[in-house]
């Protein structure tokens, strides 16, 4: 398990897509510094930036990069078969890679979101910690979803982009029912609970968001393990 995790980390940070893991949080931090320096980092503006860019763009895109990147390329080029020939349960392989994806999201998503909140408002109203908590639970669920997609389909990145950008950010703005099936809204619900900032409001009740976060995470991890187990040793489904 440790060897799989090490190889996965090395592979992720050695690919070109790893640049995006650094670029996306860097943009958030630069925006935060810019708002602070210009005196525009009031609580409402900070909350808007962390909601729209932090939870709405940075978090799902990082989770998509990490969730699909930890296992998708290995399935596509057949390298996963070398690991699958070892005496390791296939659900252990998928779960290890899922945990690596979560670790990457924490390091490149959750931590920068927390630091961004500190830069703009310090510890005021628990904004930084509240958004960090929301990003953490949202990132855990996103990774489960995207790892499962990566095991199930060669078009996982495209499907993930459609979900994160079209379903959550476009359709979700106009169709209230869609928001109930939005990881972003579930994360905002947790953030709303953890911060006193009145500008942070969730459109999904916490009693709905938390169970859905748990179900999606458990289901995603289970499906990834089951689907990986069904892959033939020659690489065909």
PDB file of C-alpha atoms in Angstrom:
ATOM      1  CA  UNK A   1       0.000   0.000   0.000  1.00  0.00           C
ATOM      2  CA  UNK A   2       2.805   2.423   0.871  1.00  0.00           C
ATOM      3  CA  UNK A   3       4.591   1.542  -2.362  1.00  0.00           C
ATOM      4  CA  UNK A   4       1.446   2.164  -4.405  1.00  0.00           C
ATOM      5  CA  UNK A   5       0.951   5.509  -2.684  1.00  0.00           C
ATOM      6  CA  UNK A   6       4.571   6.532  -3.293  1.00  0.00           C
ATOM      7  CA  UNK A   7       4.463   5.565  -6.970  1.00  0.00           C
ATOM      8  CA  UNK A   8       1.161   7.418  -7.398  1.00  0.00           C
ATOM      9  CA  UNK A   9       2.437  10.590  -5.733  1.00  0.00           C
ATOM     10  CA  UNK A  10       5.586  10.503  -7.850  1.00  0.00           C
ATOM     11  CA  UNK A  11       3.585   9.926 -11.003  1.00  0.00           C
ATOM     12  CA  UNK A  12       1.138  12.728 -10.268  1.00  0.00           C
ATOM     13  CA  UNK A  13       3.767  15.325  -9.405  1.00  0.00           C
ATOM     14  CA  UNK A  14       5.922  14.301 -12.348  1.00  0.00           C
ATOM     15  CA  UNK A  15       3.297  14.816 -15.050  1.00  0.00           C
ATOM     16  CA  UNK A  16       2.596  18.053 -16.904  1.00  0.00           C
ATOM     17  CA  UNK A  17      -0.862  18.227 -15.383  1.00  0.00           C
ATOM     18  CA  UNK A  18       0.880  18.746 -12.030  1.00  0.00           C
ATOM     19  CA  UNK A  19       1.500  22.347 -13.114  1.00  0.00           C
ATOM     20  CA  UNK A  20      -2.206  22.998 -12.738  1.00  0.00           C
ATOM     21  CA  UNK A  21      -2.026  21.700  -9.181  1.00  0.00           C
ATOM     22  CA  UNK A  22       0.289  24.635  -8.456  1.00  0.00           C
ATOM     23  CA  UNK A  23      -1.232  27.246 -10.779  1.00  0.00           C
ATOM     24  CA  UNK A  24      -4.819  27.099  -9.531  1.00  0.00           C
ATOM     25  CA  UNK A  25      -4.061  27.696  -5.823  1.00  0.00           C
ATOM     26  CA  UNK A  26      -1.447  30.312  -6.782  1.00  0.00           C
ATOM     27  CA  UNK A  27      -4.144  32.294  -8.606  1.00  0.00           C
ATOM     28  CA  UNK A  28      -6.379  32.200  -5.522  1.00  0.00           C
ATOM     29  CA  UNK A  29      -3.568  33.359  -3.246  1.00  0.00           C
ATOM     30  CA  UNK A  30      -2.588  36.172  -5.626  1.00  0.00           C
ATOM     31  CA  UNK A  31      -6.193  37.360  -5.811  1.00  0.00           C
ATOM     32  CA  UNK A  32      -6.403  37.304  -2.019  1.00  0.00           C
ATOM     33  CA  UNK A  33      -3.209  39.298  -1.652  1.00  0.00           C
ATOM     34  CA  UNK A  34      -4.417  41.779  -4.268  1.00  0.00           C
ATOM     35  CA  UNK A  35      -7.708  42.335  -2.429  1.00  0.00           C
ATOM     36  CA  UNK A  36      -5.913  42.750   0.888  1.00  0.00           C
ATOM     37  CA  UNK A  37      -3.343  45.194  -0.473  1.00  0.00           C
ATOM     38  CA  UNK A  38      -5.985  47.330  -2.195  1.00  0.00           C
ATOM     39  CA  UNK A  39      -8.193  47.395   0.908  1.00  0.00           C
ATOM     40  CA  UNK A  40     -11.042  45.485  -0.735  1.00  0.00           C
ATOM     41  CA  UNK A  41     -10.854  42.334   1.373  1.00  0.00           C
ATOM     42  CA  UNK A  42     -14.010  42.927   3.382  1.00  0.00           C
ATOM     43  CA  UNK A  43     -15.906  39.930   4.728  1.00  0.00           C
ATOM     44  CA  UNK A  44     -18.480  39.856   1.947  1.00  0.00           C
ATOM     45  CA  UNK A  45     -15.894  40.112  -0.831  1.00  0.00           C
ATOM     46  CA  UNK A  46     -13.708  37.449   0.787  1.00  0.00           C
ATOM     47  CA  UNK A  47     -16.680  35.116   1.155  1.00  0.00           C
ATOM     48  CA  UNK A  48     -17.641  35.691  -2.483  1.00  0.00           C
ATOM     49  CA  UNK A  49     -14.119  34.895  -3.710  1.00  0.00           C
ATOM     50  CA  UNK A  50     -13.823  31.749  -1.620  1.00  0.00           C
ATOM     51  CA  UNK A  51     -17.305  30.600  -2.659  1.00  0.00           C
ATOM     52  CA  UNK A  52     -17.107  31.330  -6.378  1.00  0.00           C
ATOM     53  CA  UNK A  53     -13.444  30.619  -7.070  1.00  0.00           C
ATOM     54  CA  UNK A  54     -12.399  28.507  -4.091  1.00  0.00           C
ATOM     55  CA  UNK A  55     -15.313  26.071  -3.841  1.00  0.00           C
ATOM     56  CA  UNK A  56     -16.764  26.703  -7.280  1.00  0.00           C
ATOM     57  CA  UNK A  57     -13.676  26.332  -9.472  1.00  0.00           C
ATOM     58  CA  UNK A  58     -10.455  25.535  -7.626  1.00  0.00           C
ATOM     59  CA  UNK A  59     -11.782  22.639  -5.543  1.00  0.00           C
ATOM     60  CA  UNK A  60     -13.646  20.648  -8.236  1.00  0.00           C
ATOM     61  CA  UNK A  61     -10.931  21.162 -10.851  1.00  0.00           C
ATOM     62  CA  UNK A  62      -8.184  20.064  -8.463  1.00  0.00           C
ATOM     63  CA  UNK A  63     -10.247  17.061  -7.391  1.00  0.00           C
ATOM     64  CA  UNK A  64     -10.870  16.210 -11.040  1.00  0.00           C
ATOM     65  CA  UNK A  65      -7.166  16.433 -11.860  1.00  0.00           C
ATOM     66  CA  UNK A  66      -6.216  14.374  -8.820  1.00  0.00           C
ATOM     67  CA  UNK A  67      -9.097  11.897  -8.888  1.00  0.00           C
ATOM     68  CA  UNK A  68      -8.716  10.992 -12.545  1.00  0.00           C
ATOM     69  CA  UNK A  69      -4.940  11.405 -12.605  1.00  0.00           C
ATOM     70  CA  UNK A  70      -4.122   8.915  -9.861  1.00  0.00           C
ATOM     71  CA  UNK A  71      -5.546   5.965 -11.779  1.00  0.00           C
ATOM     72  CA  UNK A  72      -6.984   6.942 -15.177  1.00  0.00           C
ATOM     73  CA  UNK A  73      -3.706   7.182 -17.138  1.00  0.00           C
ATOM     74  CA  UNK A  74      -2.506   3.846 -15.721  1.00  0.00           C
ATOM     75  CA  UNK A  75      -5.696   2.165 -16.891  1.00  0.00           C
ATOM     76  CA  UNK A  76      -5.483   3.785 -20.325  1.00  0.00           C
ATOM     77  CA  UNK A  77      -1.884   2.745 -20.996  1.00  0.00           C
ATOM     78  CA  UNK A  78      -2.188  -0.640 -19.294  1.00  0.00           C
ATOM     79  CA  UNK A  79       0.340   0.010 -16.528  1.00  0.00           C
ATOM     80  CA  UNK A  80      -2.289  -0.725 -13.888  1.00  0.00           C
ATOM     81  CA  UNK A  81      -2.023  -4.385 -14.902  1.00  0.00           C
ATOM     82  CA  UNK A  82       1.472  -4.631 -13.430  1.00  0.00           C
ATOM     83  CA  UNK A  83       0.061  -3.692 -10.035  1.00  0.00           C
ATOM     84  CA  UNK A  84      -2.960  -5.931 -10.437  1.00  0.00           C
ATOM     85  CA  UNK A  85      -0.758  -8.980 -10.965  1.00  0.00           C
ATOM     86  CA  UNK A  86       0.619  -8.530  -7.459  1.00  0.00           C
ATOM     87  CA  UNK A  87      -1.033 -10.244  -4.465  1.00  0.00           C
ATOM     88  CA  UNK A  88      -2.912  -7.089  -3.532  1.00  0.00           C
ATOM     89  CA  UNK A  89      -6.692  -6.859  -3.337  1.00  0.00           C
ATOM     90  CA  UNK A  90      -7.920  -4.599  -6.109  1.00  0.00           C
ATOM     91  CA  UNK A  91     -10.150  -2.527  -3.784  1.00  0.00           C
ATOM     92  CA  UNK A  92      -6.983  -1.810  -1.791  1.00  0.00           C
ATOM     93  CA  UNK A  93      -5.357  -0.459  -4.958  1.00  0.00           C
ATOM     94  CA  UNK A  94      -8.266   1.829  -5.788  1.00  0.00           C
ATOM     95  CA  UNK A  95      -8.676   2.982  -2.188  1.00  0.00           C
ATOM     96  CA  UNK A  96      -4.982   3.787  -1.879  1.00  0.00           C
ATOM     97  CA  UNK A  97      -5.121   5.858  -5.029  1.00  0.00           C
ATOM     98  CA  UNK A  98      -8.256   7.574  -3.739  1.00  0.00           C
ATOM     99  CA  UNK A  99      -6.436   8.508  -0.522  1.00  0.00           C
ATOM    100  CA  UNK A 100      -3.576   9.928  -2.574  1.00  0.00           C
ATOM    101  CA  UNK A 101      -6.079  12.047  -4.505  1.00  0.00           C
ATOM    102  CA  UNK A 102      -7.557  13.319  -1.234  1.00  0.00           C
ATOM    103  CA  UNK A 103      -4.078  14.154   0.088  1.00  0.00           C
ATOM    104  CA  UNK A 104      -3.332  16.139  -3.074  1.00  0.00           C
ATOM    105  CA  UNK A 105      -6.603  18.047  -2.767  1.00  0.00           C
ATOM    106  CA  UNK A 106      -5.875  18.841   0.870  1.00  0.00           C
ATOM    107  CA  UNK A 107      -2.382  20.086   0.055  1.00  0.00           C
ATOM    108  CA  UNK A 108      -3.230  22.054  -3.078  1.00  0.00           C
ATOM    109  CA  UNK A 109      -6.845  22.989  -2.334  1.00  0.00           C
ATOM    110  CA  UNK A 110      -7.876  22.976   1.312  1.00  0.00           C
ATOM    111  CA  UNK A 111      -4.684  24.542   2.675  1.00  0.00           C
ATOM    112  CA  UNK A 112      -4.569  27.366   0.081  1.00  0.00           C
ATOM    113  CA  UNK A 113      -8.253  28.127   0.700  1.00  0.00           C
ATOM    114  CA  UNK A 114      -7.536  28.384   4.435  1.00  0.00           C
ATOM    115  CA  UNK A 115      -4.475  30.580   3.859  1.00  0.00           C
ATOM    116  CA  UNK A 116      -6.448  32.744   1.443  1.00  0.00           C
ATOM    117  CA  UNK A 117      -9.080  33.346   4.104  1.00  0.00           C
ATOM    118  CA  UNK A 118      -6.373  34.241   6.626  1.00  0.00           C
ATOM    119  CA  UNK A 119      -4.773  36.690   4.209  1.00  0.00           C
ATOM    120  CA  UNK A 120      -8.026  38.533   3.623  1.00  0.00           C
ATOM    121  CA  UNK A 121      -9.680  38.433   7.043  1.00  0.00           C
ATOM    122  CA  UNK A 122      -7.505  36.618   9.538  1.00  0.00           C
ATOM    123  CA  UNK A 123      -9.644  34.627  11.927  1.00  0.00           C
ATOM    124  CA  UNK A 124     -12.617  36.979  11.661  1.00  0.00           C
ATOM    125  CA  UNK A 125     -15.992  35.205  11.802  1.00  0.00           C
ATOM    126  CA  UNK A 126     -14.260  31.863  11.369  1.00  0.00           C
ATOM    127  CA  UNK A 127     -14.248  32.502   7.608  1.00  0.00           C
ATOM    128  CA  UNK A 128     -10.912  30.810   6.876  1.00  0.00           C
ATOM    129  CA  UNK A 129     -11.562  27.724   9.000  1.00  0.00           C
ATOM    130  CA  UNK A 130     -15.173  27.466   7.823  1.00  0.00           C
ATOM    131  CA  UNK A 131     -14.239  27.434   4.149  1.00  0.00           C
ATOM    132  CA  UNK A 132     -11.355  25.046   4.845  1.00  0.00           C
ATOM    133  CA  UNK A 133     -13.770  22.603   6.475  1.00  0.00           C
ATOM    134  CA  UNK A 134     -16.219  22.930   3.604  1.00  0.00           C
ATOM    135  CA  UNK A 135     -13.400  22.400   1.109  1.00  0.00           C
ATOM    136  CA  UNK A 136     -12.217  19.332   3.005  1.00  0.00           C
ATOM    137  CA  UNK A 137     -15.559  17.516   3.026  1.00  0.00           C
ATOM    138  CA  UNK A 138     -16.291  18.627  -0.530  1.00  0.00           C
ATOM    139  CA  UNK A 139     -12.856  17.503  -1.720  1.00  0.00           C
ATOM    140  CA  UNK A 140     -13.273  14.081  -0.117  1.00  0.00           C
ATOM    141  CA  UNK A 141     -16.586  13.590  -1.933  1.00  0.00           C
ATOM    142  CA  UNK A 142     -15.347  14.987  -5.253  1.00  0.00           C
ATOM    143  CA  UNK A 143     -12.340  12.651  -5.211  1.00  0.00           C
ATOM    144  CA  UNK A 144     -14.540   9.618  -4.589  1.00  0.00           C
ATOM    145  CA  UNK A 145     -16.742  10.617  -7.510  1.00  0.00           C
ATOM    146  CA  UNK A 146     -13.879  11.285  -9.923  1.00  0.00           C
ATOM    147  CA  UNK A 147     -11.837   8.205  -9.008  1.00  0.00           C
ATOM    148  CA  UNK A 148     -14.930   6.084  -9.642  1.00  0.00           C
ATOM    149  CA  UNK A 149     -15.454   7.824 -12.987  1.00  0.00           C
ATOM    150  CA  UNK A 150     -11.808   7.246 -13.919  1.00  0.00           C
ATOM    151  CA  UNK A 151     -12.146   3.512 -13.312  1.00  0.00           C
ATOM    152  CA  UNK A 152     -15.464   3.307 -15.148  1.00  0.00           C
ATOM    153  CA  UNK A 153     -14.821   5.437 -18.233  1.00  0.00           C
ATOM    154  CA  UNK A 154     -12.048   6.673 -20.499  1.00  0.00           C
ATOM    155  CA  UNK A 155     -13.993   9.931 -20.728  1.00  0.00           C
ATOM    156  CA  UNK A 156     -13.862  10.635 -16.994  1.00  0.00           C
ATOM    157  CA  UNK A 157     -12.282  14.081 -17.406  1.00  0.00           C
ATOM    158  CA  UNK A 158     -14.946  15.179 -19.880  1.00  0.00           C
ATOM    159  CA  UNK A 159     -17.764  13.828 -17.706  1.00  0.00           C
ATOM    160  CA  UNK A 160     -16.231  15.463 -14.643  1.00  0.00           C
ATOM    161  CA  UNK A 161     -15.947  18.825 -16.390  1.00  0.00           C
ATOM    162  CA  UNK A 162     -19.563  18.615 -17.498  1.00  0.00           C
ATOM    163  CA  UNK A 163     -20.629  17.899 -13.927  1.00  0.00           C
ATOM    164  CA  UNK A 164     -18.473  20.564 -12.258  1.00  0.00           C
ATOM    165  CA  UNK A 165     -18.802  23.364 -14.809  1.00  0.00           C
ATOM    166  CA  UNK A 166     -22.126  22.755 -16.544  1.00  0.00           C
ATOM    167  CA  UNK A 167     -24.253  20.937 -13.948  1.00  0.00           C
ATOM    168  CA  UNK A 168     -23.072  22.737 -10.823  1.00  0.00           C
ATOM    169  CA  UNK A 169     -22.098  26.181 -12.095  1.00  0.00           C
ATOM    170  CA  UNK A 170     -24.415  26.721 -15.072  1.00  0.00           C
ATOM    171  CA  UNK A 171     -27.566  24.649 -14.740  1.00  0.00           C
ATOM    172  CA  UNK A 172     -27.426  24.926 -10.940  1.00  0.00           C
ATOM    173  CA  UNK A 173     -27.826  28.702 -11.143  1.00  0.00           C
ATOM    174  CA  UNK A 174     -31.239  28.458 -12.757  1.00  0.00           C
ATOM    175  CA  UNK A 175     -32.656  25.122 -11.584  1.00  0.00           C
ATOM    176  CA  UNK A 176     -33.033  24.968  -7.817  1.00  0.00           C
ATOM    177  CA  UNK A 177     -33.590  21.213  -7.837  1.00  0.00           C
ATOM    178  CA  UNK A 178     -30.173  20.651  -9.390  1.00  0.00           C
ATOM    179  CA  UNK A 179     -28.477  22.240  -6.376  1.00  0.00           C
ATOM    180  CA  UNK A 180     -29.568  19.352  -4.190  1.00  0.00           C
ATOM    181  CA  UNK A 181     -27.282  17.116  -6.264  1.00  0.00           C
ATOM    182  CA  UNK A 182     -24.324  19.483  -6.136  1.00  0.00           C
ATOM    183  CA  UNK A 183     -21.192  18.679  -4.128  1.00  0.00           C
ATOM    184  CA  UNK A 184     -20.419  22.376  -4.188  1.00  0.00           C
ATOM    185  CA  UNK A 185     -23.695  23.202  -2.441  1.00  0.00           C
ATOM    186  CA  UNK A 186     -23.098  20.455   0.112  1.00  0.00           C
ATOM    187  CA  UNK A 187     -19.677  21.950   0.854  1.00  0.00           C
ATOM    188  CA  UNK A 188     -21.195  25.422   1.213  1.00  0.00           C
ATOM    189  CA  UNK A 189     -23.738  23.987   3.641  1.00  0.00           C
ATOM    190  CA  UNK A 190     -20.946  22.715   5.889  1.00  0.00           C
ATOM    191  CA  UNK A 191     -19.114  26.031   5.505  1.00  0.00           C
ATOM    192  CA  UNK A 192     -22.263  27.903   6.506  1.00  0.00           C
ATOM    193  CA  UNK A 193     -22.406  25.892   9.723  1.00  0.00           C
ATOM    194  CA  UNK A 194     -18.743  26.538  10.556  1.00  0.00           C
ATOM    195  CA  UNK A 195     -18.602  30.300   9.947  1.00  0.00           C
ATOM    196  CA  UNK A 196     -20.420  33.303  11.399  1.00  0.00           C
ATOM    197  CA  UNK A 197     -20.210  35.273   8.165  1.00  0.00           C
ATOM    198  CA  UNK A 198     -23.770  36.205   7.206  1.00  0.00           C
ATOM    199  CA  UNK A 199     -22.812  36.413   3.516  1.00  0.00           C
ATOM    200  CA  UNK A 200     -22.268  32.641   3.421  1.00  0.00           C
ATOM    201  CA  UNK A 201     -25.611  31.011   2.787  1.00  0.00           C
ATOM    202  CA  UNK A 202     -26.401  27.507   1.677  1.00  0.00           C
ATOM    203  CA  UNK A 203     -29.287  26.478  -0.537  1.00  0.00           C
ATOM    204  CA  UNK A 204     -29.149  22.878   0.685  1.00  0.00           C
ATOM    205  CA  UNK A 205     -29.987  22.116   4.303  1.00  0.00           C
ATOM    206  CA  UNK A 206     -27.240  20.572   6.392  1.00  0.00           C
ATOM    207  CA  UNK A 207     -29.440  17.576   7.235  1.00  0.00           C
ATOM    208  CA  UNK A 208     -29.509  16.807   3.510  1.00  0.00           C
ATOM    209  CA  UNK A 209     -25.940  17.773   2.647  1.00  0.00           C
ATOM    210  CA  UNK A 210     -24.123  15.652   5.232  1.00  0.00           C
ATOM    211  CA  UNK A 211     -25.853  12.326   4.429  1.00  0.00           C
ATOM    212  CA  UNK A 212     -25.357  12.930   0.700  1.00  0.00           C
ATOM    213  CA  UNK A 213     -21.656  13.679   1.236  1.00  0.00           C
ATOM    214  CA  UNK A 214     -21.270  10.430   3.162  1.00  0.00           C
ATOM    215  CA  UNK A 215     -23.253   8.372   0.649  1.00  0.00           C
ATOM    216  CA  UNK A 216     -21.395   9.752  -2.382  1.00  0.00           C
ATOM    217  CA  UNK A 217     -18.009   9.178  -0.761  1.00  0.00           C
ATOM    218  CA  UNK A 218     -18.776   5.615   0.324  1.00  0.00           C
ATOM    219  CA  UNK A 219     -20.443   4.766  -2.986  1.00  0.00           C
ATOM    220  CA  UNK A 220     -17.628   6.241  -5.071  1.00  0.00           C
ATOM    221  CA  UNK A 221     -14.926   4.309  -3.201  1.00  0.00           C
ATOM    222  CA  UNK A 222     -16.965   1.089  -3.327  1.00  0.00           C
ATOM    223  CA  UNK A 223     -17.749   1.400  -7.046  1.00  0.00           C
ATOM    224  CA  UNK A 224     -14.104   2.133  -7.883  1.00  0.00           C
ATOM    225  CA  UNK A 225     -13.001  -1.005  -6.019  1.00  0.00           C
ATOM    226  CA  UNK A 226     -15.706  -3.143  -7.595  1.00  0.00           C
ATOM    227  CA  UNK A 227     -15.072  -1.887 -11.116  1.00  0.00           C
ATOM    228  CA  UNK A 228     -11.320  -2.340 -10.810  1.00  0.00           C
ATOM    229  CA  UNK A 229     -11.930  -5.897  -9.683  1.00  0.00           C
ATOM    230  CA  UNK A 230     -13.886  -6.576 -12.884  1.00  0.00           C
ATOM    231  CA  UNK A 231     -11.098  -5.394 -15.174  1.00  0.00           C
ATOM    232  CA  UNK A 232      -9.492  -8.274 -17.004  1.00  0.00           C
ATOM    233  CA  UNK A 233      -5.773  -8.822 -16.645  1.00  0.00           C
ATOM    234  CA  UNK A 234      -5.351  -7.945 -20.323  1.00  0.00           C
ATOM    235  CA  UNK A 235      -6.766  -4.488 -19.748  1.00  0.00           C
ATOM    236  CA  UNK A 236     -10.146  -4.888 -21.417  1.00  0.00           C
ATOM    237  CA  UNK A 237     -13.399  -4.404 -19.549  1.00  0.00           C
TER     238      UNK A 237
END
